[in-house]
Amino acid sequence: MCQTCQTVPAGHGRTFVVRKGQFITIIDSAGQQAADFVAVNADNLNEKLSPVHTRQHLRSLFFKPGDALWSSENRPMLRIVADTIGVHDANVPACDRTRFDIDFGVEGHRNCVDNLLEGMKAHGVTYFTLPEPFNLFQNGPVTADGRMEVTDPHSKPGDYIKFEALCNLVCAVSSCPQDIIPGNGLEVTPIDVVVSDHANEQEATHAVNA
């Protein structure tokens, strides 16, 4: 079996390349940690993973195993193979330096936009072409009156979501640096990523215990 494992340090980001047919496992190693996830077509950077198009095709704000995540070109880019938590967000944009500066009065705070761009820039992705994220493990309920909330994740240590790549991809994951308001249990922790040639459910356990 061919697989690579890497840890996204708390509050930072990592970029990685995935071939069509490979499997990506994103693991909340410590629990209660949101992970912003983006991807672009490695063979056409203009095509990117799109929460908007995914919501349109699924006719839902949420997604589950068996569902596809769709691209800006209305093609399925990833298929959800397994999900141990089932609570994620596809509505909230990635935090950026302006959010921390204006909303919280904190300058220079690490943020998901910068985390994702740090590695994606080397592959030709810019601030203006960076996809909107799927916020894995983030708990973003919609209230009865139609308002969006962001609260602490329900995920426990070792919870994960696994995708199958349906085309060649450049992906990035940010361990969300938000430590001012609820969203990560007010304690930012690492995220583990496993890329494998096979959909082996034990890979996630391996990555956590390695």
mmCIF file of C-alpha atoms in Angstrom:
data_model
loop_
_atom_site.group_PDB
_atom_site.id
_atom_site.type_symbol
_atom_site.label_atom_id
_atom_site.label_comp_id
_atom_site.label_asym_id
_atom_site.label_seq_id
_atom_site.Cartn_x
_atom_site.Cartn_y
_atom_site.Cartn_z
ATOM 1 C CA MET A 1 0.000 0.000 0.000
ATOM 2 C CA CYS A 2 1.271 3.472 -0.895
ATOM 3 C CA GLN A 3 0.311 6.270 1.464
ATOM 4 C CA THR A 4 1.673 9.535 2.776
ATOM 5 C CA CYS A 5 0.885 11.022 6.171
ATOM 6 C CA GLN A 6 1.469 14.579 7.299
ATOM 7 C CA THR A 7 0.453 16.757 10.207
ATOM 8 C CA VAL A 8 -0.889 20.261 9.710
ATOM 9 C CA PRO A 9 0.488 22.183 12.728
ATOM 10 C CA ALA A 10 -2.004 23.968 14.938
ATOM 11 C CA GLY A 11 -3.066 27.243 13.313
ATOM 12 C CA HIS A 12 -1.104 26.636 10.082
ATOM 13 C CA GLY A 13 -1.727 25.149 6.634
ATOM 14 C CA ARG A 14 -0.393 22.475 4.315
ATOM 15 C CA THR A 15 -0.735 21.947 0.546
ATOM 16 C CA PHE A 16 -0.520 18.563 -1.190
ATOM 17 C CA VAL A 17 -1.096 16.973 -4.597
ATOM 18 C CA VAL A 18 -3.508 14.063 -5.076
ATOM 19 C CA ARG A 19 -3.927 11.857 -8.153
ATOM 20 C CA LYS A 20 -7.266 10.740 -9.549
ATOM 21 C CA GLY A 21 -8.371 7.592 -7.733
ATOM 22 C CA GLN A 22 -6.424 8.289 -4.553
ATOM 23 C CA PHE A 23 -8.085 8.732 -1.169
ATOM 24 C CA ILE A 24 -7.727 11.678 1.190
ATOM 25 C CA THR A 25 -8.411 11.255 4.911
ATOM 26 C CA ILE A 26 -8.640 14.421 7.016
ATOM 27 C CA ILE A 27 -8.373 13.627 10.730
ATOM 28 C CA ASP A 28 -9.220 15.788 13.731
ATOM 29 C CA SER A 29 -6.430 14.357 15.837
ATOM 30 C CA ALA A 30 -7.240 16.130 19.130
ATOM 31 C CA GLY A 31 -10.949 16.857 18.647
ATOM 32 C CA GLN A 32 -12.976 20.070 18.355
ATOM 33 C CA GLN A 33 -10.774 21.517 15.605
ATOM 34 C CA ALA A 34 -12.155 22.985 12.380
ATOM 35 C CA ALA A 35 -10.167 22.334 9.187
ATOM 36 C CA ASP A 36 -10.694 24.543 6.131
ATOM 37 C CA PHE A 37 -10.314 22.385 3.002
ATOM 38 C CA VAL A 38 -9.920 23.611 -0.591
ATOM 39 C CA ALA A 39 -8.962 21.997 -3.892
ATOM 40 C CA VAL A 40 -8.388 22.901 -7.545
ATOM 41 C CA ASN A 41 -8.106 20.754 -10.641
ATOM 42 C CA ALA A 42 -4.353 20.166 -11.056
ATOM 43 C CA ASP A 43 -4.791 20.102 -14.846
ATOM 44 C CA ASN A 44 -6.965 23.248 -15.024
ATOM 45 C CA LEU A 45 -6.522 25.743 -12.208
ATOM 46 C CA ASN A 46 -9.635 27.623 -13.327
ATOM 47 C CA GLU A 47 -11.749 24.710 -12.092
ATOM 48 C CA LYS A 48 -12.044 24.674 -8.318
ATOM 49 C CA LEU A 49 -13.978 22.917 -5.608
ATOM 50 C CA SER A 50 -17.157 24.909 -5.008
ATOM 51 C CA PRO A 51 -19.475 24.831 -1.973
ATOM 52 C CA VAL A 52 -22.027 26.870 -3.969
ATOM 53 C CA HIS A 53 -22.235 24.351 -6.807
ATOM 54 C CA THR A 54 -22.210 21.464 -4.324
ATOM 55 C CA ARG A 55 -25.199 22.898 -2.462
ATOM 56 C CA GLN A 56 -26.985 23.338 -5.791
ATOM 57 C CA HIS A 57 -26.433 19.736 -6.884
ATOM 58 C CA LEU A 58 -27.174 18.189 -3.485
ATOM 59 C CA ARG A 59 -30.069 20.561 -2.804
ATOM 60 C CA SER A 60 -28.797 20.643 0.742
ATOM 61 C CA LEU A 61 -26.535 22.683 3.016
ATOM 62 C CA PHE A 62 -24.965 19.460 4.256
ATOM 63 C CA PHE A 63 -23.288 16.394 2.766
ATOM 64 C CA LYS A 64 -22.867 12.728 3.667
ATOM 65 C CA PRO A 65 -21.046 9.551 2.516
ATOM 66 C CA GLY A 66 -21.909 8.753 -1.066
ATOM 67 C CA ASP A 67 -22.331 12.417 -1.978
ATOM 68 C CA ALA A 68 -19.996 14.192 -4.389
ATOM 69 C CA LEU A 69 -18.435 17.596 -3.832
ATOM 70 C CA TRP A 70 -18.808 19.552 -7.069
ATOM 71 C CA SER A 71 -16.602 21.964 -8.976
ATOM 72 C CA SER A 72 -17.140 25.434 -10.390
ATOM 73 C CA GLU A 73 -17.483 23.688 -13.786
ATOM 74 C CA ASN A 74 -20.378 21.519 -12.506
ATOM 75 C CA ARG A 75 -18.317 18.343 -12.336
ATOM 76 C CA PRO A 76 -17.913 16.044 -9.323
ATOM 77 C CA MET A 77 -14.361 16.508 -7.963
ATOM 78 C CA LEU A 78 -14.461 14.391 -4.808
ATOM 79 C CA ARG A 79 -16.663 11.617 -3.462
ATOM 80 C CA ILE A 80 -17.229 11.188 0.278
ATOM 81 C CA VAL A 81 -16.296 7.625 1.197
ATOM 82 C CA ALA A 82 -16.572 7.708 5.000
ATOM 83 C CA ASP A 83 -17.372 10.212 7.725
ATOM 84 C CA THR A 84 -17.253 9.464 11.453
ATOM 85 C CA ILE A 85 -18.683 12.789 12.636
ATOM 86 C CA GLY A 86 -21.207 13.946 10.013
ATOM 87 C CA VAL A 87 -21.134 17.604 11.085
ATOM 88 C CA HIS A 88 -19.349 20.012 8.736
ATOM 89 C CA ASP A 89 -19.972 23.464 7.242
ATOM 90 C CA ALA A 90 -20.169 24.637 3.634
ATOM 91 C CA ASN A 91 -21.458 28.175 4.229
ATOM 92 C CA VAL A 92 -18.891 30.245 6.142
ATOM 93 C CA PRO A 93 -15.956 31.821 4.208
ATOM 94 C CA ALA A 94 -12.387 31.332 5.353
ATOM 95 C CA CYS A 95 -11.229 33.748 8.046
ATOM 96 C CA ASP A 96 -8.731 36.343 6.835
ATOM 97 C CA ARG A 97 -6.552 39.077 8.331
ATOM 98 C CA THR A 98 -9.303 41.679 7.828
ATOM 99 C CA ARG A 99 -11.733 39.607 9.892
ATOM 100 C CA PHE A 100 -9.363 39.566 12.856
ATOM 101 C CA ASP A 101 -8.406 43.218 12.404
ATOM 102 C CA ILE A 102 -11.915 44.671 12.080
ATOM 103 C CA ASP A 103 -14.068 42.255 14.073
ATOM 104 C CA PHE A 104 -11.656 41.450 16.894
ATOM 105 C CA GLY A 105 -9.139 44.322 16.872
ATOM 106 C CA VAL A 106 -6.180 41.946 16.483
ATOM 107 C CA GLU A 107 -3.549 42.690 13.831
ATOM 108 C CA GLY A 108 -1.317 40.046 12.305
ATOM 109 C CA HIS A 109 -3.308 37.067 13.574
ATOM 110 C CA ARG A 110 -2.823 33.836 11.639
ATOM 111 C CA ASN A 111 -5.836 33.103 9.447
ATOM 112 C CA CYS A 112 -7.133 30.455 7.079
ATOM 113 C CA VAL A 113 -6.817 32.477 3.858
ATOM 114 C CA ASP A 114 -3.090 33.064 4.412
ATOM 115 C CA ASN A 115 -2.621 29.462 5.606
ATOM 116 C CA LEU A 116 -4.194 28.078 2.430
ATOM 117 C CA LEU A 117 -2.380 30.484 0.088
ATOM 118 C CA GLU A 118 1.091 29.851 1.531
ATOM 119 C CA GLY A 119 1.374 26.541 -0.308
ATOM 120 C CA MET A 120 -1.171 27.019 -3.078
ATOM 121 C CA LYS A 121 0.715 30.021 -4.528
ATOM 122 C CA ALA A 122 3.471 27.693 -5.723
ATOM 123 C CA HIS A 123 0.861 25.936 -7.887
ATOM 124 C CA GLY A 124 -0.446 29.155 -9.439
ATOM 125 C CA VAL A 125 -3.406 29.824 -7.135
ATOM 126 C CA THR A 126 -3.828 33.482 -6.150
ATOM 127 C CA TYR A 127 -5.878 35.340 -3.551
ATOM 128 C CA PHE A 128 -8.531 35.964 -6.214
ATOM 129 C CA THR A 129 -8.692 32.338 -7.425
ATOM 130 C CA LEU A 130 -8.524 30.637 -4.017
ATOM 131 C CA PRO A 131 -11.674 28.496 -3.628
ATOM 132 C CA GLU A 132 -14.171 29.031 -0.849
ATOM 133 C CA PRO A 133 -13.598 26.291 1.740
ATOM 134 C CA PHE A 134 -15.443 23.299 3.015
ATOM 135 C CA ASN A 135 -15.045 23.750 6.778
ATOM 136 C CA LEU A 136 -14.538 20.204 7.958
ATOM 137 C CA PHE A 137 -15.596 19.413 11.537
ATOM 138 C CA GLN A 138 -16.906 22.971 11.925
ATOM 139 C CA ASN A 139 -20.261 23.125 13.657
ATOM 140 C CA GLY A 140 -22.324 25.735 11.811
ATOM 141 C CA PRO A 141 -25.985 25.090 12.575
ATOM 142 C CA VAL A 142 -28.781 26.984 10.866
ATOM 143 C CA THR A 143 -31.343 28.195 13.390
ATOM 144 C CA ALA A 144 -35.119 27.892 13.041
ATOM 145 C CA ASP A 145 -35.315 31.555 12.002
ATOM 146 C CA GLY A 146 -32.737 31.038 9.229
ATOM 147 C CA ARG A 147 -29.670 32.492 10.948
ATOM 148 C CA MET A 148 -26.215 30.898 10.765
ATOM 149 C CA GLU A 149 -24.221 30.175 13.898
ATOM 150 C CA VAL A 150 -20.671 28.943 14.528
ATOM 151 C CA THR A 151 -20.179 26.933 17.691
ATOM 152 C CA ASP A 152 -17.596 24.456 18.936
ATOM 153 C CA PRO A 153 -17.290 21.222 16.914
ATOM 154 C CA HIS A 154 -18.740 17.943 18.179
ATOM 155 C CA SER A 155 -15.747 16.002 16.835
ATOM 156 C CA LYS A 156 -13.771 13.751 19.162
ATOM 157 C CA PRO A 157 -10.050 12.878 18.867
ATOM 158 C CA GLY A 158 -9.578 10.682 15.795
ATOM 159 C CA ASP A 159 -12.800 11.601 13.995
ATOM 160 C CA TYR A 160 -12.234 11.811 10.251
ATOM 161 C CA ILE A 161 -13.726 12.263 6.821
ATOM 162 C CA LYS A 162 -12.412 10.373 3.779
ATOM 163 C CA PHE A 163 -12.690 11.438 0.131
ATOM 164 C CA GLU A 164 -11.944 9.765 -3.194
ATOM 165 C CA ALA A 165 -10.362 12.107 -5.743
ATOM 166 C CA LEU A 166 -12.277 12.059 -9.034
ATOM 167 C CA CYS A 167 -9.603 14.052 -10.885
ATOM 168 C CA ASN A 168 -6.020 15.178 -10.280
ATOM 169 C CA LEU A 169 -6.075 17.763 -7.511
ATOM 170 C CA VAL A 170 -4.024 20.340 -5.668
ATOM 171 C CA CYS A 171 -5.461 20.482 -2.144
ATOM 172 C CA ALA A 172 -4.820 22.543 0.950
ATOM 173 C CA VAL A 173 -5.917 22.223 4.576
ATOM 174 C CA SER A 174 -5.800 24.905 7.272
ATOM 175 C CA SER A 175 -6.013 24.133 10.968
ATOM 176 C CA CYS A 176 -8.288 27.082 11.714
ATOM 177 C CA PRO A 177 -6.415 29.563 13.972
ATOM 178 C CA GLN A 178 -9.583 31.018 15.555
ATOM 179 C CA ASP A 179 -8.944 31.203 19.313
ATOM 180 C CA ILE A 180 -10.986 34.289 20.217
ATOM 181 C CA ILE A 181 -14.578 33.081 19.870
ATOM 182 C CA PRO A 182 -16.071 29.545 19.956
ATOM 183 C CA GLY A 183 -15.283 27.440 16.910
ATOM 184 C CA ASN A 184 -12.310 25.340 18.006
ATOM 185 C CA GLY A 185 -13.000 24.902 21.698
ATOM 186 C CA LEU A 186 -10.840 28.054 22.147
ATOM 187 C CA GLU A 187 -7.747 25.839 21.747
ATOM 188 C CA VAL A 188 -6.186 25.431 18.297
ATOM 189 C CA THR A 189 -4.810 21.919 17.616
ATOM 190 C CA PRO A 190 -3.214 19.997 14.696
ATOM 191 C CA ILE A 191 -4.968 18.202 11.837
ATOM 192 C CA ASP A 192 -3.638 14.988 10.262
ATOM 193 C CA VAL A 193 -3.839 14.219 6.532
ATOM 194 C CA VAL A 194 -3.418 10.790 4.916
ATOM 195 C CA VAL A 195 -3.246 10.334 1.127
ATOM 196 C CA SER A 196 -3.503 6.688 0.069
ATOM 197 C CA ASP A 197 -3.942 4.541 -3.014
ATOM 198 C CA HIS A 198 -6.570 2.420 -1.244
ATOM 199 C CA ALA A 199 -9.722 3.119 0.779
ATOM 200 C CA ASN A 200 -8.557 1.317 3.894
ATOM 201 C CA GLU A 201 -10.557 2.380 6.941
ATOM 202 C CA GLN A 202 -7.611 1.582 9.225
ATOM 203 C CA GLU A 203 -5.497 4.355 7.707
ATOM 204 C CA ALA A 204 -7.142 6.973 9.893
ATOM 205 C CA THR A 205 -6.427 4.998 13.071
ATOM 206 C CA HIS A 206 -2.822 4.518 11.919
ATOM 207 C CA ALA A 207 -2.311 8.221 11.363
ATOM 208 C CA VAL A 208 -3.608 9.142 14.805
ATOM 209 C CA ASN A 209 -1.578 6.493 16.614
ATOM 210 C CA ALA A 210 1.660 6.892 14.623
#
